[in-house]
Amino acid sequence: MEYINNASTGAISSGSGAVNKILCCECGVPIEPNASNMCVPCLRSHVDITENIPKQAVIFFCRNCERYLNPPNEWVQCTLESKELLSLCLKRLQGLRQVKLVDAGFVWTEPHSKRIKVKLTVHGEVMSDVVLQQVFVVEFTVNNQMCDDCHRTEAKDFWRCMVQVRQKAVNRKTLFYLEQMILKHKAHENTLGIKPNTGGLDFFYATDAHARKMVDFLQAVLPVKVTNSKKLISHDIHSNSYNYKYSYAIDVVPVSKGSLVCLSKRLTQQLGHIAPVCLVSKVANSIHLIDPQTAQMAEVQNMAFWKSPFEAICNPKQMVEFVVMDVEIIRENQRKTFPGQGPVSHRHTLADVWVVKSSELGINDNTIHVKSHLGNLLKPGDYVLGYDLREANVNNADYEKLNADTVPDVLLIKKSYDKTVRKQSRNWKLKHLNEDIVVDTDIENEYNEFLEDLEEDPELRQNVNIFKDKNKQQIPVDTNDMDDPSVPRITLEEMLDDLVLEDEEMGDAS
């Protein structure tokens, strides 16, 4: 080993004396003494601190759900060149534990090349006190592999948990409302499949946690009753593990918007002495009732309903059309009130209305006097839908206990418009969980009634995503030349633009 004089090499001086330099044993370059007696380039050529780090690796990608495999069995959602994907790639390199990672970043590659390149900068210690820095690139090959959830989805018959939603009612408007609530809040994201069934829907899930999440959502948006059960599929006696299939039965309240109900005497007292025969104005997380004769409102919570359940004595299919002959508004000072009366609706106006059945118009002059809450909507010559309790076949124990003198002959429910004109001018649409839900004529008529309720009730529209119908011309409300300007409509400001992916058309154009 040859040492160099301080004068010829310019040795570094300090307070304690000069530091001598030596020649590299490989190339002869003057260096400061170290344990290897080699310069950094020669030391790097002899020692590779990345020899235990693989320069190529494989990661797995599911094309169906677009997730990457995080071993051993976790699938995570990552976008290209994201920190989540970088963390996933670094976990695949086992040799990184022997060096110190200084920097890491992506090298740009074509998105469709199925290659991901990561540039790494590491520090490694050699010869006990010499630290080397090295930069290298690791290439990851993206292989396609279907995840377990997508396997279950493709199998279609594999499920561990099922949520059965049922409603024992003649009208399905409450189920249509529930469908739109699920779509708006994306509560069906974890479902393996959705199957329409008689009186409701079936939701299938891979885990019990996802099913419980759906059950909690249903309990939050509608008054429901939940019943659960489980069935043993298999049992391993060696590991004492069990395999169950879980089922949740959801019973939705058997009433819908527009149904006429009869309350028990005890329930009417709890609701501010509302009339026993009242109308269901809305079904949300609770049942909203209104007395058509006094406009008194009441709200029945979930627990209160199942303690004292009631059914509809008349459904919207039994409505009869009447013609309004005369309307006389009842002033505020003329209303009859009593102590303990519940809240009164300010959206409605009480009026004395004289009506005649449309089928009897011109045949006889049997004018019927009705007290109605629709005084702000009706005028002579209008058509209105209502229930004729004189001809209704009601089979209800609470209704039979009522005094016949206190039961009104006719109750008016809502104003009637031309259904054909409303359907032709409807320039919006709704999305569905399953396109097979609306199939036969009865369900289609009930679905059209639900769409009419959306047009008439602004509060109901707040919980529904309404989309523009691209197949129909979008006409502003002010310029619409319909015969009746009082027909309720949905404005363009309340509609959403439907996202349509036109990849095929773009491919044809190119």
mmCIF file of C-alpha atoms in Angstrom, residues 94-364:
data_model
loop_
_atom_site.group_PDB
_atom_site.id
_atom_site.type_symbol
_atom_site.label_atom_id
_atom_site.label_comp_id
_atom_site.label_asym_id
_atom_site.label_seq_id
_atom_site.Cartn_x
_atom_site.Cartn_y
_atom_site.Cartn_z
ATOM 1 C CA GLN A 94 -38.927 -8.575 0.363
ATOM 2 C CA GLY A 95 -35.253 -7.493 0.109
ATOM 3 C CA LEU A 96 -36.033 -3.867 0.988
ATOM 4 C CA ARG A 97 -35.711 -4.749 4.670
ATOM 5 C CA GLN A 98 -31.929 -5.119 4.327
ATOM 6 C CA VAL A 99 -31.390 -1.597 2.944
ATOM 7 C CA LYS A 100 -32.698 1.878 3.707
ATOM 8 C CA LEU A 101 -35.246 3.205 1.222
ATOM 9 C CA VAL A 102 -34.595 6.857 0.448
ATOM 10 C CA ASP A 103 -36.894 7.610 -2.490
ATOM 11 C CA ALA A 104 -39.437 5.825 -4.686
ATOM 12 C CA GLY A 105 -41.494 6.896 -7.665
ATOM 13 C CA PHE A 106 -43.191 5.656 -10.808
ATOM 14 C CA VAL A 107 -41.621 5.592 -14.259
ATOM 15 C CA TRP A 108 -44.229 6.357 -16.912
ATOM 16 C CA THR A 109 -45.464 3.406 -18.948
ATOM 17 C CA GLU A 110 -48.383 2.913 -21.291
ATOM 18 C CA PRO A 111 -51.573 2.270 -19.265
ATOM 19 C CA HIS A 112 -52.467 -0.743 -21.413
ATOM 20 C CA SER A 113 -48.963 -2.277 -21.371
ATOM 21 C CA LYS A 114 -49.638 -4.295 -18.195
ATOM 22 C CA ARG A 115 -46.286 -3.062 -16.866
ATOM 23 C CA ILE A 116 -45.610 -0.857 -13.849
ATOM 24 C CA LYS A 117 -42.073 0.478 -13.329
ATOM 25 C CA VAL A 118 -40.913 1.852 -9.987
ATOM 26 C CA LYS A 119 -37.637 3.789 -9.584
ATOM 27 C CA LEU A 120 -36.034 3.237 -6.161
ATOM 28 C CA THR A 121 -33.148 4.959 -4.360
ATOM 29 C CA VAL A 122 -31.632 2.979 -1.479
ATOM 30 C CA HIS A 123 -28.738 3.286 0.972
ATOM 31 C CA GLY A 124 -26.724 0.282 2.117
ATOM 32 C CA GLU A 125 -23.798 -0.115 4.490
ATOM 33 C CA VAL A 126 -20.771 -2.186 3.396
ATOM 34 C CA MET A 127 -17.459 -2.851 5.132
ATOM 35 C CA SER A 128 -18.963 -1.773 8.477
ATOM 36 C CA ASP A 129 -18.613 1.983 7.944
ATOM 37 C CA VAL A 130 -19.020 2.628 4.223
ATOM 38 C CA VAL A 131 -22.497 3.697 3.020
ATOM 39 C CA LEU A 132 -23.386 3.327 -0.656
ATOM 40 C CA GLN A 133 -26.334 4.842 -2.545
ATOM 41 C CA GLN A 134 -27.788 3.040 -5.526
ATOM 42 C CA VAL A 135 -30.633 3.830 -7.951
ATOM 43 C CA PHE A 136 -32.429 1.042 -9.821
ATOM 44 C CA VAL A 137 -35.787 0.256 -11.485
ATOM 45 C CA VAL A 138 -38.109 -2.614 -10.638
ATOM 46 C CA GLU A 139 -40.593 -3.759 -13.272
ATOM 47 C CA PHE A 140 -43.923 -5.196 -12.130
ATOM 48 C CA THR A 141 -45.998 -7.349 -14.444
ATOM 49 C CA VAL A 142 -49.774 -7.006 -13.973
ATOM 50 C CA ASN A 143 -51.505 -10.395 -14.237
ATOM 51 C CA ASN A 144 -55.272 -10.780 -14.345
ATOM 52 C CA GLN A 145 -56.913 -12.773 -11.578
ATOM 53 C CA MET A 146 -60.574 -12.778 -10.555
ATOM 54 C CA CYS A 147 -61.160 -11.915 -6.902
ATOM 55 C CA ASP A 148 -63.334 -14.001 -4.597
ATOM 56 C CA ASP A 149 -66.186 -11.497 -4.617
ATOM 57 C CA CYS A 150 -66.341 -11.489 -8.405
ATOM 58 C CA HIS A 151 -66.210 -15.290 -8.387
ATOM 59 C CA ARG A 152 -69.298 -15.302 -6.197
ATOM 60 C CA THR A 153 -70.975 -12.779 -8.438
ATOM 61 C CA GLU A 154 -70.291 -14.856 -11.535
ATOM 62 C CA ALA A 155 -71.530 -17.999 -9.798
ATOM 63 C CA LYS A 156 -74.893 -16.223 -9.182
ATOM 64 C CA ASP A 157 -76.012 -18.960 -6.811
ATOM 65 C CA PHE A 158 -73.365 -18.463 -4.149
ATOM 66 C CA TRP A 159 -74.399 -16.273 -1.234
ATOM 67 C CA ARG A 160 -74.028 -16.338 2.519
ATOM 68 C CA CYS A 161 -76.635 -13.742 3.500
ATOM 69 C CA MET A 162 -79.984 -12.806 2.010
ATOM 70 C CA VAL A 163 -82.219 -9.827 2.782
ATOM 71 C CA GLN A 164 -85.852 -10.359 1.796
ATOM 72 C CA VAL A 165 -87.900 -7.162 1.512
ATOM 73 C CA ARG A 166 -91.654 -7.765 1.430
ATOM 74 C CA GLN A 167 -94.774 -5.605 1.637
ATOM 75 C CA LYS A 168 -98.208 -7.182 2.084
ATOM 76 C CA ALA A 169 -100.108 -4.440 0.311
ATOM 77 C CA VAL A 170 -102.153 -4.024 -2.846
ATOM 78 C CA ASN A 171 -100.231 -0.936 -3.955
ATOM 79 C CA ARG A 172 -96.447 -0.998 -4.490
ATOM 80 C CA LYS A 173 -95.711 2.735 -4.391
ATOM 81 C CA THR A 174 -93.816 2.372 -1.120
ATOM 82 C CA LEU A 175 -91.503 -0.194 -2.743
ATOM 83 C CA PHE A 176 -90.899 2.146 -5.688
ATOM 84 C CA TYR A 177 -89.933 4.873 -3.221
ATOM 85 C CA LEU A 178 -87.608 2.461 -1.400
ATOM 86 C CA GLU A 179 -85.948 1.544 -4.695
ATOM 87 C CA GLN A 180 -85.139 5.182 -5.428
ATOM 88 C CA MET A 181 -83.789 5.706 -1.899
ATOM 89 C CA ILE A 182 -81.436 2.739 -2.354
ATOM 90 C CA LEU A 183 -80.202 4.137 -5.676
ATOM 91 C CA LYS A 184 -79.720 7.656 -4.301
ATOM 92 C CA HIS A 185 -77.654 6.534 -1.296
ATOM 93 C CA LYS A 186 -75.926 3.654 -3.181
ATOM 94 C CA ALA A 187 -76.928 1.173 -0.511
ATOM 95 C CA HIS A 188 -76.742 -1.721 -3.007
ATOM 96 C CA GLU A 189 -73.014 -1.479 -3.792
ATOM 97 C CA ASN A 190 -72.037 -4.653 -1.893
ATOM 98 C CA THR A 191 -74.808 -6.865 -3.245
ATOM 99 C CA LEU A 192 -73.975 -10.008 -5.211
ATOM 100 C CA GLY A 193 -77.353 -9.934 -6.921
ATOM 101 C CA ILE A 194 -80.839 -8.421 -6.793
ATOM 102 C CA LYS A 195 -83.843 -10.547 -7.670
ATOM 103 C CA PRO A 196 -87.411 -9.213 -7.934
ATOM 104 C CA ASN A 197 -89.954 -11.396 -6.212
ATOM 105 C CA THR A 198 -93.662 -11.391 -5.497
ATOM 106 C CA GLY A 199 -94.328 -8.447 -3.226
ATOM 107 C CA GLY A 200 -90.738 -7.242 -2.932
ATOM 108 C CA LEU A 201 -87.042 -7.762 -3.654
ATOM 109 C CA ASP A 202 -84.301 -10.186 -2.599
ATOM 110 C CA PHE A 203 -80.759 -8.920 -1.952
ATOM 111 C CA PHE A 204 -77.861 -11.400 -1.796
ATOM 112 C CA TYR A 205 -74.577 -10.732 0.045
ATOM 113 C CA ALA A 206 -71.252 -12.454 0.593
ATOM 114 C CA THR A 207 -70.830 -11.462 4.251
ATOM 115 C CA ASP A 208 -73.147 -10.920 7.172
ATOM 116 C CA ALA A 209 -71.697 -7.432 7.755
ATOM 117 C CA HIS A 210 -72.858 -6.212 4.338
ATOM 118 C CA ALA A 211 -76.331 -7.637 4.936
ATOM 119 C CA ARG A 212 -76.580 -5.955 8.339
ATOM 120 C CA LYS A 213 -75.579 -2.666 6.757
ATOM 121 C CA MET A 214 -78.467 -2.994 4.309
ATOM 122 C CA VAL A 215 -80.872 -3.868 7.126
ATOM 123 C CA ASP A 216 -79.787 -0.781 9.073
ATOM 124 C CA PHE A 217 -80.390 1.360 6.003
ATOM 125 C CA LEU A 218 -83.899 -0.039 5.538
ATOM 126 C CA GLN A 219 -84.727 0.625 9.185
ATOM 127 C CA ALA A 220 -83.588 4.229 8.759
ATOM 128 C CA VAL A 221 -85.707 5.074 5.702
ATOM 129 C CA LEU A 222 -88.954 3.102 6.260
ATOM 130 C CA PRO A 223 -91.010 1.701 9.133
ATOM 131 C CA VAL A 224 -90.100 -1.982 8.962
ATOM 132 C CA LYS A 225 -90.031 -5.091 11.133
ATOM 133 C CA VAL A 226 -86.920 -7.309 10.991
ATOM 134 C CA THR A 227 -86.815 -11.072 11.546
ATOM 135 C CA ASN A 228 -83.551 -12.990 11.183
ATOM 136 C CA SER A 229 -82.665 -16.670 10.964
ATOM 137 C CA LYS A 230 -79.669 -18.846 10.105
ATOM 138 C CA LYS A 231 -79.158 -22.295 8.625
ATOM 139 C CA LEU A 232 -76.197 -24.579 9.292
ATOM 140 C CA ILE A 233 -74.457 -25.602 6.063
ATOM 141 C CA SER A 234 -71.362 -27.404 7.338
ATOM 142 C CA HIS A 235 -69.391 -28.061 10.528
ATOM 143 C CA ASP A 236 -65.726 -28.946 10.890
ATOM 144 C CA ILE A 237 -65.341 -31.014 14.062
ATOM 145 C CA HIS A 238 -61.530 -30.727 14.014
ATOM 146 C CA SER A 239 -61.348 -26.926 13.994
ATOM 147 C CA ASN A 240 -64.806 -26.432 15.536
ATOM 148 C CA SER A 241 -65.770 -24.022 12.755
ATOM 149 C CA TYR A 242 -69.308 -23.565 11.486
ATOM 150 C CA ASN A 243 -70.627 -22.404 8.139
ATOM 151 C CA TYR A 244 -74.009 -20.696 8.261
ATOM 152 C CA LYS A 245 -76.322 -19.029 5.789
ATOM 153 C CA TYR A 246 -78.158 -16.026 7.210
ATOM 154 C CA SER A 247 -81.537 -14.659 6.167
ATOM 155 C CA TYR A 248 -83.206 -11.375 7.117
ATOM 156 C CA ALA A 249 -86.942 -10.911 6.512
ATOM 157 C CA ILE A 250 -87.960 -7.248 6.238
ATOM 158 C CA ASP A 251 -91.693 -6.523 6.534
ATOM 159 C CA VAL A 252 -92.573 -3.053 5.228
ATOM 160 C CA VAL A 253 -95.688 -1.357 6.588
ATOM 161 C CA PRO A 254 -98.712 -2.510 4.513
ATOM 162 C CA VAL A 255 -99.824 1.024 3.554
ATOM 163 C CA SER A 256 -98.721 3.511 0.908
ATOM 164 C CA LYS A 257 -99.324 7.119 -0.056
ATOM 165 C CA GLY A 258 -103.030 7.610 -0.814
ATOM 166 C CA SER A 259 -104.283 4.684 1.284
ATOM 167 C CA LEU A 260 -107.269 5.189 3.587
ATOM 168 C CA VAL A 261 -106.812 3.670 7.039
ATOM 169 C CA CYS A 262 -108.947 3.196 10.143
ATOM 170 C CA LEU A 263 -107.229 3.686 13.509
ATOM 171 C CA SER A 264 -108.107 2.111 16.805
ATOM 172 C CA LYS A 265 -109.614 4.254 19.558
ATOM 173 C CA ARG A 266 -106.468 4.043 21.665
ATOM 174 C CA LEU A 267 -104.242 5.133 18.782
ATOM 175 C CA THR A 268 -106.466 8.085 17.879
ATOM 176 C CA GLN A 269 -106.196 9.352 21.449
ATOM 177 C CA GLN A 270 -102.406 9.069 21.347
ATOM 178 C CA LEU A 271 -102.323 11.035 18.065
ATOM 179 C CA GLY A 272 -104.164 14.097 19.328
ATOM 180 C CA HIS A 273 -107.713 12.740 18.883
ATOM 181 C CA ILE A 274 -107.449 12.615 15.119
ATOM 182 C CA ALA A 275 -110.417 11.186 13.227
ATOM 183 C CA PRO A 276 -110.322 7.365 13.087
ATOM 184 C CA VAL A 277 -110.708 7.360 9.287
ATOM 185 C CA CYS A 278 -107.761 9.286 7.852
ATOM 186 C CA LEU A 279 -105.500 9.402 4.832
ATOM 187 C CA VAL A 280 -101.845 8.361 4.498
ATOM 188 C CA SER A 281 -100.109 11.457 3.093
ATOM 189 C CA LYS A 282 -96.555 10.071 3.088
ATOM 190 C CA VAL A 283 -94.597 6.973 4.096
ATOM 191 C CA ALA A 284 -90.991 7.818 5.015
ATOM 192 C CA ASN A 285 -89.138 6.838 8.202
ATOM 193 C CA SER A 286 -92.574 7.207 9.813
ATOM 194 C CA ILE A 287 -96.183 7.152 8.599
ATOM 195 C CA HIS A 288 -97.674 10.624 8.042
ATOM 196 C CA LEU A 289 -101.470 10.835 8.373
ATOM 197 C CA ILE A 290 -103.929 13.637 7.616
ATOM 198 C CA ASP A 291 -107.651 13.990 8.278
ATOM 199 C CA PRO A 292 -109.215 15.126 4.973
ATOM 200 C CA GLN A 293 -112.094 16.807 6.830
ATOM 201 C CA THR A 294 -110.083 18.912 9.286
ATOM 202 C CA ALA A 295 -106.521 18.917 7.799
ATOM 203 C CA GLN A 296 -105.259 17.678 11.179
ATOM 204 C CA MET A 297 -101.936 15.837 10.883
ATOM 205 C CA ALA A 298 -100.390 12.994 12.849
ATOM 206 C CA GLU A 299 -97.222 10.962 12.658
ATOM 207 C CA VAL A 300 -96.965 7.273 13.555
ATOM 208 C CA GLN A 301 -93.472 6.068 14.426
ATOM 209 C CA ASN A 302 -92.129 2.600 13.679
ATOM 210 C CA MET A 303 -92.512 1.161 17.181
ATOM 211 C CA ALA A 304 -95.969 2.671 17.639
ATOM 212 C CA PHE A 305 -97.221 1.117 14.412
ATOM 213 C CA TRP A 306 -96.103 -2.427 15.208
ATOM 214 C CA LYS A 307 -97.601 -2.168 18.706
ATOM 215 C CA SER A 308 -100.968 -1.151 17.235
ATOM 216 C CA PRO A 309 -100.857 -2.152 13.562
ATOM 217 C CA PHE A 310 -103.524 -1.037 11.132
ATOM 218 C CA GLU A 311 -104.262 -1.849 7.507
ATOM 219 C CA ALA A 312 -105.668 0.068 4.574
ATOM 220 C CA ILE A 313 -109.450 -0.116 4.276
ATOM 221 C CA CYS A 314 -109.344 1.490 0.808
ATOM 222 C CA ASN A 315 -106.508 1.549 -1.728
ATOM 223 C CA PRO A 316 -105.854 3.951 -4.641
ATOM 224 C CA LYS A 317 -107.271 1.376 -7.048
ATOM 225 C CA GLN A 318 -110.705 1.944 -5.461
ATOM 226 C CA MET A 319 -110.751 5.695 -6.079
ATOM 227 C CA VAL A 320 -113.793 7.098 -7.859
ATOM 228 C CA GLU A 321 -113.742 10.195 -10.066
ATOM 229 C CA PHE A 322 -115.997 13.111 -9.139
ATOM 230 C CA VAL A 323 -116.792 16.432 -10.798
ATOM 231 C CA VAL A 324 -116.588 19.556 -8.646
ATOM 232 C CA MET A 325 -119.771 21.618 -8.840
ATOM 233 C CA ASP A 326 -119.012 24.317 -6.279
ATOM 234 C CA VAL A 327 -116.300 25.219 -3.734
ATOM 235 C CA GLU A 328 -116.633 27.422 -0.654
ATOM 236 C CA ILE A 329 -113.509 28.116 1.428
ATOM 237 C CA ILE A 330 -113.823 27.746 5.200
ATOM 238 C CA ARG A 331 -112.177 30.650 6.968
ATOM 239 C CA GLU A 332 -109.847 30.253 9.927
ATOM 240 C CA ASN A 333 -112.353 31.642 12.437
ATOM 241 C CA GLN A 334 -114.991 29.169 11.210
ATOM 242 C CA ARG A 335 -112.919 26.081 11.945
ATOM 243 C CA LYS A 336 -113.945 23.962 14.905
ATOM 244 C CA THR A 337 -111.118 23.241 17.325
ATOM 245 C CA PHE A 338 -110.942 21.360 20.614
ATOM 246 C CA PRO A 339 -108.419 21.112 23.461
ATOM 247 C CA GLY A 340 -105.595 18.697 22.806
ATOM 248 C CA GLN A 341 -106.008 18.842 19.034
ATOM 249 C CA GLY A 342 -102.943 17.861 17.035
ATOM 250 C CA PRO A 343 -101.134 20.060 14.496
ATOM 251 C CA VAL A 344 -103.009 21.277 11.424
ATOM 252 C CA SER A 345 -101.512 21.359 7.936
ATOM 253 C CA HIS A 346 -100.856 24.845 6.547
ATOM 254 C CA ARG A 347 -100.235 23.509 3.041
ATOM 255 C CA HIS A 348 -103.924 22.671 2.668
ATOM 256 C CA THR A 349 -107.059 24.778 2.805
ATOM 257 C CA LEU A 350 -110.353 23.521 4.201
ATOM 258 C CA ALA A 351 -113.392 24.017 2.018
ATOM 259 C CA ASP A 352 -116.980 22.883 1.557
ATOM 260 C CA VAL A 353 -117.103 21.080 -1.777
ATOM 261 C CA TRP A 354 -120.148 19.901 -3.699
ATOM 262 C CA VAL A 355 -119.356 17.046 -6.098
ATOM 263 C CA VAL A 356 -121.120 14.656 -8.444
ATOM 264 C CA LYS A 357 -119.896 11.291 -9.681
ATOM 265 C CA SER A 358 -118.507 11.503 -13.192
ATOM 266 C CA SER A 359 -120.488 8.414 -14.172
ATOM 267 C CA GLU A 360 -123.726 10.042 -12.973
ATOM 268 C CA LEU A 361 -123.144 13.497 -14.415
ATOM 269 C CA GLY A 362 -126.157 14.475 -16.531
ATOM 270 C CA ILE A 363 -128.151 11.434 -15.397
ATOM 271 C CA ASN A 364 -129.247 12.658 -11.967
#
